[in-house]
Structure formats: structure tokens, C-alpha cells
Coordinates of N, CA and C in Angstrom, one line a residue:
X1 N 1.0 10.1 -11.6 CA 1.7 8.9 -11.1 C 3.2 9.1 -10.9
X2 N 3.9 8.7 -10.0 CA 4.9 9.2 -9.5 C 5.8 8.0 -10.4
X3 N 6.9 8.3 -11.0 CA 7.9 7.0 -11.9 C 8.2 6.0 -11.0
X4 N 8.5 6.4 -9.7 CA 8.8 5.3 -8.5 C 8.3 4.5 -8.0
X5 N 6.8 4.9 -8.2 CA 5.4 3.8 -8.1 C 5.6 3.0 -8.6
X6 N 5.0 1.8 -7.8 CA 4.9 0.2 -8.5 C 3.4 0.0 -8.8
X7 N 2.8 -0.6 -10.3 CA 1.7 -0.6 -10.1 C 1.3 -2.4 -9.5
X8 N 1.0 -2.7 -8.6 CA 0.4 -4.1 -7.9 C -0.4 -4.3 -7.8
X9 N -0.8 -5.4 -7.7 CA -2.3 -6.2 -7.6 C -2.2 -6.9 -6.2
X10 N -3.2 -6.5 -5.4 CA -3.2 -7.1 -4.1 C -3.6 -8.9 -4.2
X11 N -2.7 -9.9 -3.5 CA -3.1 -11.5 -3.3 C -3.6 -11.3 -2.3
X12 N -4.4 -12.7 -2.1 CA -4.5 -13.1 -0.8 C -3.7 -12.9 0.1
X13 N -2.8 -13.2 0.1 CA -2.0 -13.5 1.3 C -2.7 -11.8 2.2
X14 N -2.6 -10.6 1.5 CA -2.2 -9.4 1.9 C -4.1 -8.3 1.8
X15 N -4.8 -9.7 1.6 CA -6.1 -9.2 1.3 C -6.6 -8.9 3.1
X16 N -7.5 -7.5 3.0 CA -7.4 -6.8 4.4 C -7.1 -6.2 5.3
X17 N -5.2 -6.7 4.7 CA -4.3 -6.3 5.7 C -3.2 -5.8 5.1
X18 N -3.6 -4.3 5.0 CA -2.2 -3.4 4.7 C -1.5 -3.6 5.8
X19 N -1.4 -3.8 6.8 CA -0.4 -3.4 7.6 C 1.1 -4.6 7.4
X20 N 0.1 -6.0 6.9 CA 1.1 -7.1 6.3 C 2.3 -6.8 5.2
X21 N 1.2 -5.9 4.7 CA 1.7 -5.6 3.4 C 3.2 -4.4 3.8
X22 N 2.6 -3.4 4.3 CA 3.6 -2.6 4.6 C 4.9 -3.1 5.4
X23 N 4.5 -4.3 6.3 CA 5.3 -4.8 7.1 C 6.6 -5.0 6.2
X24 N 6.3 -6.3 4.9 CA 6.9 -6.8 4.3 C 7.4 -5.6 3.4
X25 N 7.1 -4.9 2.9 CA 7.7 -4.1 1.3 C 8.5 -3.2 2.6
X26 N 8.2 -2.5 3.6 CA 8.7 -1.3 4.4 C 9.7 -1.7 5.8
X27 N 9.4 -2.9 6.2 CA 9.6 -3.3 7.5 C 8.7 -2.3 9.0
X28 N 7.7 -1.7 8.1 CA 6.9 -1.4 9.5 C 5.6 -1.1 8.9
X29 N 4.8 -2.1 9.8 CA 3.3 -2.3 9.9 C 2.4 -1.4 9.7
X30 N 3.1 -0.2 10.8 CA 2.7 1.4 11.3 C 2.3 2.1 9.5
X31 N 3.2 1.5 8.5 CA 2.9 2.4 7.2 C 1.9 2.1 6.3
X32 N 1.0 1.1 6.8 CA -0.1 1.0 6.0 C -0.9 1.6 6.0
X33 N -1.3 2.8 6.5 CA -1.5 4.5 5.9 C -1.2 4.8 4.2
X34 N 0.0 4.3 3.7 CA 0.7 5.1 2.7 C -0.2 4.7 1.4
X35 N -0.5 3.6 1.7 CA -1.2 2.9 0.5 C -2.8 3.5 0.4
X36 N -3.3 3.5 1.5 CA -4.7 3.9 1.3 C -4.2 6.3 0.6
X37 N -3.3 6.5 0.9 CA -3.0 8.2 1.2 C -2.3 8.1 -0.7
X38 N -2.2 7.3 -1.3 CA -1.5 6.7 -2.6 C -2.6 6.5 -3.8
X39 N -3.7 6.3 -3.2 CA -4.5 5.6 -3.9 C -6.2 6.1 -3.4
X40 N -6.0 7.4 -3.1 CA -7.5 8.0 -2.9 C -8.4 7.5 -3.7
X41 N -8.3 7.6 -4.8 CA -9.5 7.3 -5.5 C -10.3 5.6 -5.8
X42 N -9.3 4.7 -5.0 CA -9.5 3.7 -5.1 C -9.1 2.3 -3.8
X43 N -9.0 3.1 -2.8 CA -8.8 2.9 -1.3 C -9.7 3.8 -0.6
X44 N -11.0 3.1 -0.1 CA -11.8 4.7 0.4 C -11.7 4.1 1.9
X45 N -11.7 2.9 1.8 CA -11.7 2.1 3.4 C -10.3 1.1 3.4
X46 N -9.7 1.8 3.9 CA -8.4 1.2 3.8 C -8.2 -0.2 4.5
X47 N -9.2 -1.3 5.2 CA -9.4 -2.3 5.3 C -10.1 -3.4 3.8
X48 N -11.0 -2.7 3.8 CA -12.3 -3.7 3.1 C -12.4 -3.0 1.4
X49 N -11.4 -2.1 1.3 CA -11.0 -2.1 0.3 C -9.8 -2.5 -0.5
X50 N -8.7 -3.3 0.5 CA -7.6 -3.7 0.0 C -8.0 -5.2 0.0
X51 N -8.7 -5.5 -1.0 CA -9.3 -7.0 -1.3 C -7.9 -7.7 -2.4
X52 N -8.1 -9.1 -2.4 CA -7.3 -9.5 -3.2 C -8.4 -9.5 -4.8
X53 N -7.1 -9.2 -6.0 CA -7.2 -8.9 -6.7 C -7.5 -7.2 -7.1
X54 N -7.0 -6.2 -6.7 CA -7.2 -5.2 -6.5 C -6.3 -4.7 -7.0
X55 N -5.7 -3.6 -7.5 CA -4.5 -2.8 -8.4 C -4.5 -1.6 -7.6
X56 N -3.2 -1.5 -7.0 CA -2.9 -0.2 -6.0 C -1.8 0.2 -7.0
X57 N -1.5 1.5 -6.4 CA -0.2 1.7 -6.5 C 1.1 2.1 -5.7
X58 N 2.4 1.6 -5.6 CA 3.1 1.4 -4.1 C 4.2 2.1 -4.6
X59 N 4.3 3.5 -3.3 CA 5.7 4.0 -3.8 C 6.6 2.6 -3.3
X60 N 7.7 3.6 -4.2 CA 9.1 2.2 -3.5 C 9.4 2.9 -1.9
X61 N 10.6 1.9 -2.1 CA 11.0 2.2 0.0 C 12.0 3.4 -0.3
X62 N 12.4 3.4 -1.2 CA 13.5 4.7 -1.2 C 12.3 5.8 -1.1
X63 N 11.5 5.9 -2.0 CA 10.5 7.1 -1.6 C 10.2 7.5 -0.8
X64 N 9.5 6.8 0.3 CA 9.0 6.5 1.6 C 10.2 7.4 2.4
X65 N 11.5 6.5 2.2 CA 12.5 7.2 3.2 C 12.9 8.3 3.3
X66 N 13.1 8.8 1.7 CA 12.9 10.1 1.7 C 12.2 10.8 1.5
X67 N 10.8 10.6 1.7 CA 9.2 11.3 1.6 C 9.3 11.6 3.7
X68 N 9.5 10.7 4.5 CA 9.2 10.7 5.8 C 10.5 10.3 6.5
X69 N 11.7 10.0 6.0 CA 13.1 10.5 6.6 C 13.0 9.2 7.5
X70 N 12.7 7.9 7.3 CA 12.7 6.9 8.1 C 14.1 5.8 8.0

């Protein structure tokens, strides 16, 4: 587990749809990849696995920016 990681629990609001999710924490939709590539063992279908009530874990946006220079 990386110290930067946030451990989250998916709500409703964001159940289905990473890309919502990434939208909001990242400002782009396009990164809802990161979470399913975060969470192999527990994201196998990166739709119908990001159900609400679900415990992912989310790098932060500093990671991100400096993992993929965005």
C-alpha cells in the first residue's frame, strides 16, 4: 500500500461509474483506469465491480501527477 493512498468506500452517488469518480477527485473522466490498475485484486470489472459500498484504494492527485506527468 502506497502511504499516499486513500482507503474509500464507494457511495452511491459514484456506484458504476468510475469515470464520475475520477472526474471529481482528478478532474478527468479519462482516469478511471487508475482505480480498477490500484485495486487488482478487488476491481476485476471495473464497471460492476465499483458497486456502492465497496473499499478501494485511491492514490491522491499529487501521485497521479507525478506517476503520469499530468
Amino acid at each position: 500500500k502506497n502511504t499516499l493512498d486513500v482507503k474509500y468506500t464507494i457511495g452511491p452517488t459514484y456506484e458504476y461509474r468510475p469515470d464520475l469518480l475520477a472526474a471529481d477527485l482528478y478532474g478527468y473522466s479519462s482516469l478511471w483506469w487508475v482505480f480498477a490498475a490500484r485495486n487488482p485484486n478487488t476491481i476485476k470489472d471495473p464497471i460492476f465491480d465499483f458497486y456502492s459500498g465497496q473499499m478501494i484504494y485511491i492514490p491522491s492527485k499529487e501521485t497521479l501527477v507525478s506517476a503520469l506527468g499530468i
